[in-house]
Amino acid sequence: MKENVREEEILKTIKEYGKISRLELSEIFNLTSARISKVVKNLLDKKMVVEKAVGESTGGRPPVYLSINNENFKNILGINFTSNGAIYITHGKINCEIIRKRKIILDDEDKEKALEIIDDIISKELEQDKDVGALSIVMAGVIDEEKGLSVMSPHYKLKTPKIVEYFERKYNLPVLLENDVRAMALVEKQIGSCRNTENFVIFNVSQGIGSASCIAKKVYKGYNSMAGEAGHIVINTNSIRKCSCGKRGCLEAESSEIAVIKKITSEIKIGKYSILKEILKERELNIKDILFGIRKKDFLVIQVMTEAMEYIARGLNILISILDPEKIVLVGEIFNSKFLMDTLRFELNKISLDIQKCGIEPTKLGEELYFYCSIAVVVENIFENKFFTEKFINN
């Protein structure tokens, strides 16, 4: 039997379970009830945990549940800077509760000054909420969250890659930085359909394509913090389409929202028939137009999107073969189409092994997923990242 346990370990377990009794803690940590009670008393005295509703008795005294004292922590200001120009701004608590949220849309010119825009948002939001104790920034691209760096960001330009250092110095608040799809994985793990799933993959299709893998309930980041760059798997070696990474034939260059819109636009301009031709006369096409074309059974749109689903199926098959996940959660507007989901499953079934049992489903969280991303990053790091936790608590 153990003689000791760190308070951080107890706090992490209470956070993970949401509510838990002293008896359950003693069984998990193989400690005596007296030792657990001593640690819990210290945490109660520090107001780190609170006693909540009494549970049902199984013969003796009914258990009292312990939960994290959310009121002991200040608010989180989260900013999710997506690749398609939408920014999701969220004020929340460490129990994933959202206090306030809003969404703004940037034009292409604004993407050239991403750092200044984030800075302006933080400044204005802090004026309205004086109880913010931590900042959380989520971005697309290659993120080294341990060093606080944006290593590669193909969708917007940053004056400095040292995001965390820049904002911590300016606002004297602890700052976390995370990749967008890894943040999605954290949301699905904490409040989504993967709460009881040990091994799963998030696959996101928007202006780019990315994935994130959760193995034994831990998001895998890789040696260079580049795990999950599924969009840069070369899927079509005969392609002439150049990806944002510089290679040709990447999954992102073949099947992302930008890729399929470019293909359909080019085909219409050389004379192919499509009901989207009239829309193209007025403005550029967007992904909602493509989904409209699917609903109207437009031949050109269906042809291009069927090919895109075939390439995505190949990418998913690679992930399934290597990772053997229990579930893949799909994120992106294209997966709201029943026709495209049926096409994807059909293409995947043609090339995957019969014995590979992997559930594939679109996220059930809808647009709320993007609001939760930045909050989920803090929830994951609290009590895990000691340096961040101390700054957050003492701020």
Coordinates of C-alpha atoms in Angstrom, one line a residue:
M1 CA 0.0 0.0 0.0
K2 CA 1.3 3.5 -0.9
E3 CA 2.4 5.8 1.9
N4 CA 2.0 9.1 0.1
V5 CA 0.3 10.8 -2.8
R6 CA 0.7 14.3 -4.2
E7 CA -2.2 16.7 -4.0
E8 CA -1.9 17.3 -7.7
E9 CA -2.7 13.6 -8.4
I10 CA -5.8 13.7 -6.2
L11 CA -6.9 16.9 -7.9
K12 CA -6.4 15.5 -11.4
T13 CA -8.5 12.4 -10.5
I14 CA -11.3 14.5 -9.0
K15 CA -11.3 16.7 -12.1
E16 CA -11.4 13.6 -14.4
Y17 CA -14.3 12.0 -12.5
G18 CA -16.3 15.2 -11.9
K19 CA -17.4 14.0 -8.5
I20 CA -15.9 11.2 -6.5
S21 CA -16.0 9.9 -2.9
R22 CA -13.1 9.5 -0.4
L23 CA -13.6 5.7 -0.5
E24 CA -13.2 5.7 -4.3
L25 CA -10.1 7.8 -4.1
S26 CA -8.6 5.4 -1.5
E27 CA -9.3 2.5 -3.8
I28 CA -7.8 4.2 -6.9
F29 CA -4.6 5.2 -5.1
N30 CA -4.3 2.2 -2.8
L31 CA -4.2 4.4 0.2
T32 CA -5.8 4.1 3.7
S33 CA -9.0 6.0 4.3
A34 CA -7.1 8.0 6.9
R35 CA -4.4 9.1 4.5
I36 CA -6.9 10.1 1.8
S37 CA -9.0 12.0 4.4
K38 CA -5.9 14.0 5.5
V39 CA -5.0 15.0 1.9
V40 CA -8.7 15.9 1.2
K41 CA -8.8 18.0 4.4
N42 CA -5.9 20.0 3.2
L43 CA -7.5 20.6 -0.2
L44 CA -10.8 21.6 1.5
D45 CA -8.9 24.0 3.7
K46 CA -7.3 25.5 0.6
K47 CA -10.7 25.7 -1.0
M48 CA -9.4 23.7 -3.9
V49 CA -12.3 21.2 -3.6
V50 CA -15.8 21.2 -2.2
E51 CA -18.1 18.6 -0.8
K52 CA -21.2 18.1 -2.9
A53 CA -24.5 16.2 -2.9
V54 CA -24.6 13.1 -0.7
G55 CA -24.6 9.8 -2.7
E56 CA -26.8 6.7 -2.0
S57 CA -25.9 4.5 0.9
T58 CA -25.1 0.8 0.3
G59 CA -25.3 -0.1 4.0
G60 CA -23.1 2.3 5.9
R61 CA -22.8 6.0 6.0
P62 CA -23.8 7.6 2.7
P63 CA -20.8 8.9 0.8
V64 CA -20.1 12.6 0.3
Y65 CA -18.8 13.5 -3.1
L66 CA -15.8 15.7 -3.7
S67 CA -15.6 18.1 -6.7
I68 CA -13.2 20.8 -7.9
N69 CA -14.2 24.2 -6.4
N70 CA -14.7 26.1 -9.7
E71 CA -15.2 29.3 -7.7
N72 CA -11.6 29.2 -6.5
F73 CA -10.5 29.7 -10.1
K74 CA -10.9 32.9 -12.2
N75 CA -12.4 32.9 -15.6
I76 CA -10.8 31.6 -18.8
L77 CA -10.7 33.9 -21.9
G78 CA -10.4 31.6 -24.9
I79 CA -9.8 32.6 -28.6
N80 CA -10.2 30.0 -31.4
F81 CA -8.7 31.4 -34.6
T82 CA -10.0 29.1 -37.3
S83 CA -8.5 28.6 -40.8
N84 CA -11.7 29.8 -42.5
G85 CA -11.5 33.3 -40.9
A86 CA -14.0 32.7 -38.1
I87 CA -12.9 33.6 -34.6
Y88 CA -14.7 32.0 -31.6
I89 CA -14.3 34.0 -28.4
T90 CA -15.3 32.3 -25.2
H91 CA -15.4 33.2 -21.5
G92 CA -15.6 30.0 -19.4
K93 CA -14.8 28.1 -16.2
I94 CA -12.6 25.1 -15.6
N95 CA -15.7 22.8 -15.4
C96 CA -16.3 23.6 -19.2
E97 CA -19.1 26.0 -18.3
I98 CA -19.4 28.8 -20.9
I99 CA -20.2 32.1 -19.4
R100 CA -20.3 34.2 -22.5
K101 CA -19.4 33.7 -26.2
R102 CA -19.4 35.4 -29.5
K103 CA -18.1 34.8 -33.1
I104 CA -16.6 37.3 -35.5
I105 CA -15.7 36.7 -39.2
L106 CA -12.5 38.1 -40.7
D107 CA -11.9 38.9 -44.4
D108 CA -8.8 37.7 -46.2
E109 CA -6.9 41.0 -45.6
D110 CA -7.4 40.7 -41.8
K111 CA -5.6 37.3 -41.9
E112 CA -2.4 39.2 -42.8
K113 CA -2.5 40.8 -39.3
A114 CA -3.6 37.9 -37.1
L115 CA -1.4 38.8 -34.1
E116 CA -2.7 42.4 -34.0
I117 CA -6.3 41.1 -34.2
I118 CA -5.9 38.6 -31.4
D119 CA -4.2 41.4 -29.3
D120 CA -7.1 43.7 -29.9
I121 CA -9.7 41.1 -29.0
I122 CA -7.9 40.2 -25.8
S123 CA -7.6 43.9 -24.8
K124 CA -11.3 44.6 -25.3
E125 CA -12.4 41.4 -23.7
L126 CA -10.3 42.0 -20.6
E127 CA -11.9 45.4 -20.2
Q128 CA -15.3 43.7 -20.0
D129 CA -14.3 40.8 -17.8
K130 CA -12.0 41.8 -14.9
D131 CA -12.1 38.2 -13.5
V132 CA -10.0 36.5 -16.2
G133 CA -7.1 34.5 -14.8
A134 CA -5.8 32.7 -17.9
L135 CA -5.7 33.1 -21.7
S136 CA -6.1 30.2 -24.1
I137 CA -5.4 30.6 -27.8
V138 CA -6.2 27.9 -30.4
M139 CA -4.9 28.1 -34.0
A140 CA -4.6 26.0 -37.1
G141 CA -1.1 24.9 -38.2
V142 CA 1.9 23.3 -36.5
I143 CA 1.9 24.4 -32.8
D144 CA 4.6 23.6 -30.3
E145 CA 2.5 24.2 -27.2
E146 CA 5.4 23.4 -24.8
K147 CA 7.5 26.2 -26.2
G148 CA 4.5 28.4 -26.9
L149 CA 5.4 28.7 -30.6
S150 CA 3.4 28.8 -33.8
V151 CA 5.9 26.8 -35.9
M152 CA 4.0 26.9 -39.2
S153 CA 0.7 28.8 -40.0
P154 CA -0.3 28.5 -43.6
H155 CA -3.6 30.3 -43.2
Y156 CA -2.5 33.6 -41.6
K157 CA 0.6 35.6 -41.0
L158 CA 2.2 36.2 -37.6
K159 CA 4.8 38.9 -36.8
T160 CA 6.3 36.6 -34.2
P161 CA 6.0 32.8 -33.6
K162 CA 6.5 33.3 -29.9
I163 CA 2.8 33.7 -29.1
V164 CA 2.8 32.7 -25.5
E165 CA 5.8 34.8 -24.5
Y166 CA 4.3 37.8 -26.3
F167 CA 0.9 37.8 -24.6
E168 CA 2.2 36.7 -21.2
R169 CA 4.5 39.7 -21.1
K170 CA 1.8 42.1 -22.3
Y171 CA -1.0 41.0 -20.1
N172 CA 0.7 39.3 -17.1
L173 CA -1.5 36.3 -17.4
P174 CA -0.7 32.6 -18.0
V175 CA -1.2 31.7 -21.6
L176 CA -1.8 28.4 -23.3
L177 CA -1.4 27.8 -27.1
E178 CA -2.7 24.7 -28.9
N179 CA -3.4 23.3 -32.4
D180 CA -7.0 23.5 -33.4
V181 CA -7.6 19.8 -34.1
R182 CA -5.9 18.7 -31.0
A183 CA -8.2 21.1 -29.1
M184 CA -11.2 19.4 -30.8
A185 CA -10.0 16.1 -29.5
L186 CA -9.9 17.5 -26.0
V187 CA -13.5 18.8 -26.3
E188 CA -14.7 15.4 -27.6
K189 CA -12.9 13.7 -24.7
Q190 CA -14.2 16.0 -22.0
I191 CA -17.9 16.6 -23.1
G192 CA -18.4 15.0 -26.5
S193 CA -19.0 11.5 -27.8
C194 CA -15.6 10.2 -26.7
R195 CA -15.9 10.6 -23.0
N196 CA -15.8 6.9 -22.5
T197 CA -13.5 6.1 -25.4
E198 CA -9.8 5.4 -24.8
N199 CA -8.6 5.5 -28.4
F200 CA -10.1 7.7 -31.1
V201 CA -9.2 10.1 -33.9
I202 CA -10.6 13.5 -34.8
F203 CA -10.5 14.2 -38.6
N204 CA -11.2 17.8 -39.6
V205 CA -11.9 19.1 -43.1
S206 CA -12.2 22.8 -43.6
Q207 CA -10.0 25.1 -45.6
G208 CA -7.3 22.7 -44.6
I209 CA -7.3 19.1 -43.4
G210 CA -5.9 17.9 -40.1
S211 CA -6.4 15.1 -37.5
A212 CA -5.6 14.4 -33.9
S213 CA -5.2 11.0 -32.2
C214 CA -6.1 10.2 -28.6
I215 CA -4.3 7.1 -27.4
A216 CA -5.1 5.7 -23.9
K217 CA -7.0 9.0 -23.2
K218 CA -3.9 11.1 -24.1
V219 CA -3.7 13.3 -27.2
Y220 CA -0.6 12.2 -29.1
K221 CA 1.6 15.1 -30.2
G222 CA 4.6 13.4 -31.7
Y223 CA 8.4 14.1 -31.6
N224 CA 8.1 17.4 -33.4
S225 CA 4.6 18.3 -32.3
M226 CA 3.5 17.5 -35.8
A227 CA 1.4 14.4 -35.2
G228 CA -1.9 14.5 -37.0
E229 CA -0.9 16.4 -40.2
A230 CA -3.0 14.0 -42.2
G231 CA -3.7 16.7 -44.8
H232 CA -0.1 16.4 -45.9
I233 CA -0.2 12.7 -46.7
V234 CA 0.4 12.5 -50.4
I235 CA -2.7 10.7 -51.6
N236 CA -2.5 11.2 -55.4
T237 CA 1.0 10.9 -56.8
N238 CA -0.2 11.9 -60.3
S239 CA -1.6 15.2 -59.2
I240 CA -0.5 18.6 -60.4
R241 CA -2.2 20.4 -57.6
K242 CA 0.2 22.1 -55.3
C243 CA -0.5 22.1 -51.5
S244 CA 0.2 25.0 -49.1
C245 CA 3.1 22.9 -47.8
G246 CA 4.8 23.0 -51.2
K247 CA 4.2 19.3 -52.2
R248 CA 1.8 18.0 -54.9
G249 CA -1.0 15.5 -54.4
C250 CA -1.5 16.1 -50.7
L251 CA -4.9 15.1 -49.3
E252 CA -5.5 18.7 -48.4
A253 CA -4.8 19.8 -52.0
E254 CA -7.3 17.2 -53.3
S255 CA -10.2 17.2 -50.8
S256 CA -10.2 20.3 -48.5
E257 CA -13.0 22.9 -48.9
I258 CA -10.6 25.2 -50.9
A259 CA -9.6 22.3 -53.1
V260 CA -13.1 21.2 -54.1
I261 CA -14.3 24.7 -54.6
K262 CA -11.3 25.4 -56.9
K263 CA -12.0 22.2 -58.9
I264 CA -15.7 23.0 -59.4
T265 CA -15.0 26.6 -60.3
S266 CA -12.3 25.6 -62.9
E267 CA -14.7 23.1 -64.5
I268 CA -17.5 25.6 -64.8
K269 CA -15.1 28.2 -66.3
I270 CA -14.1 25.8 -69.1
G271 CA -17.7 25.1 -70.0
K272 CA -18.9 22.2 -67.8
Y273 CA -22.6 22.6 -66.8
S274 CA -23.5 23.2 -63.2
I275 CA -26.4 25.0 -61.5
L276 CA -23.7 26.8 -59.6
K277 CA -22.7 28.7 -62.7
E278 CA -25.2 31.5 -62.0
I279 CA -23.9 31.9 -58.5
L280 CA -20.3 32.1 -59.8
K281 CA -21.3 35.0 -62.1
E282 CA -22.1 37.0 -58.9
R283 CA -19.4 35.9 -56.5
E284 CA -17.0 33.2 -55.5
L285 CA -18.4 29.9 -54.5
N286 CA -18.3 28.7 -50.9
I287 CA -18.8 25.3 -49.2
K288 CA -22.5 26.0 -48.6
D289 CA -22.9 26.4 -52.4
I290 CA -21.3 23.0 -52.8
L291 CA -23.7 21.4 -50.4
F292 CA -26.6 23.1 -52.2
G293 CA -25.3 21.5 -55.4
I294 CA -25.3 18.1 -53.7
R295 CA -28.9 18.5 -52.5
K296 CA -29.9 19.5 -56.1
K297 CA -28.1 16.4 -57.4
D298 CA -25.8 18.6 -59.6
F299 CA -23.7 16.1 -61.7
L300 CA -20.5 18.1 -61.7
V301 CA -20.6 18.8 -57.9
I302 CA -21.4 15.1 -57.2
Q303 CA -18.6 14.0 -59.5
V304 CA -16.0 16.2 -57.8
M305 CA -17.2 15.5 -54.2
T306 CA -17.3 11.7 -54.8
E307 CA -13.7 11.9 -55.9
A308 CA -12.9 14.0 -52.7
M309 CA -14.6 11.4 -50.5
E310 CA -12.6 8.6 -52.2
Y311 CA -9.3 10.4 -51.3
I312 CA -10.6 11.1 -47.7
A313 CA -11.4 7.4 -47.4
R314 CA -7.8 6.5 -48.4
G315 CA -6.5 8.9 -45.8
L316 CA -8.8 7.5 -43.1
N317 CA -7.8 4.0 -44.0
I318 CA -4.2 4.8 -43.4
L319 CA -5.1 6.2 -40.0
I320 CA -7.2 3.2 -39.1
S321 CA -4.5 0.7 -40.2
I322 CA -1.8 2.5 -38.2
L323 CA -3.7 3.5 -35.1
D324 CA -6.6 1.0 -34.8
P325 CA -9.0 3.5 -33.2
E326 CA -12.3 2.6 -31.7
K327 CA -13.9 5.6 -33.2
I328 CA -13.3 8.4 -35.8
V329 CA -15.1 11.7 -35.2
L330 CA -15.5 13.8 -38.4
V331 CA -15.5 17.6 -38.2
G332 CA -16.5 19.9 -41.1
E333 CA -19.6 21.1 -42.9
I334 CA -19.3 18.5 -45.7
F335 CA -20.0 15.7 -43.2
N336 CA -23.5 17.2 -42.6
S337 CA -24.5 15.8 -46.0
K338 CA -26.0 12.3 -45.8
F339 CA -25.0 11.7 -49.4
L340 CA -21.4 12.5 -48.7
M341 CA -21.3 10.4 -45.5
D342 CA -22.8 7.4 -47.3
T343 CA -20.3 7.9 -50.1
L344 CA -17.4 8.1 -47.6
R345 CA -18.5 4.9 -45.8
F346 CA -18.9 3.1 -49.2
E347 CA -15.4 4.1 -50.4
L348 CA -13.9 3.2 -47.0
N349 CA -15.6 -0.2 -46.9
K350 CA -14.1 -1.0 -50.3
I351 CA -10.5 -0.6 -49.1
S352 CA -10.5 -1.4 -45.3
L353 CA -10.1 -4.8 -43.7
D354 CA -13.4 -6.5 -42.7
I355 CA -12.0 -7.2 -39.2
Q356 CA -11.2 -3.5 -38.6
K357 CA -14.2 -2.3 -36.5
C358 CA -14.0 1.4 -36.3
G359 CA -17.1 3.6 -35.8
I360 CA -17.2 6.7 -38.0
E361 CA -19.5 9.6 -37.2
P362 CA -19.8 13.4 -37.5
T363 CA -19.4 15.4 -34.3
K364 CA -22.6 15.8 -32.4
L365 CA -21.5 19.2 -31.0
G366 CA -22.0 21.2 -34.2
E367 CA -20.6 24.8 -34.1
E368 CA -20.5 24.6 -30.3
L369 CA -17.3 22.5 -30.7
Y370 CA -15.4 25.6 -31.8
F371 CA -16.5 27.7 -28.8
Y372 CA -15.4 24.9 -26.4
C373 CA -12.0 24.3 -27.9
S374 CA -10.0 27.0 -26.1
I375 CA -11.7 26.2 -22.8
A376 CA -10.9 22.5 -23.1
V377 CA -7.2 23.3 -23.5
V378 CA -7.2 24.9 -20.0
V379 CA -9.3 22.1 -18.5
E380 CA -6.8 19.6 -19.8
N381 CA -3.8 21.5 -18.5
I382 CA -5.1 22.4 -15.0
F383 CA -3.3 20.2 -12.4
E384 CA -1.3 18.6 -15.3
N385 CA 0.9 21.6 -16.2
K386 CA 2.3 22.6 -12.8
F387 CA 3.8 25.9 -14.0
F388 CA 0.6 27.0 -15.6
T389 CA -1.6 25.8 -12.7
E390 CA 0.4 27.7 -10.1
K391 CA 0.2 30.9 -12.2
F392 CA -3.5 30.4 -12.8
I393 CA -4.3 29.8 -9.1
N394 CA -2.1 32.6 -7.8
N395 CA -3.0 35.2 -10.4

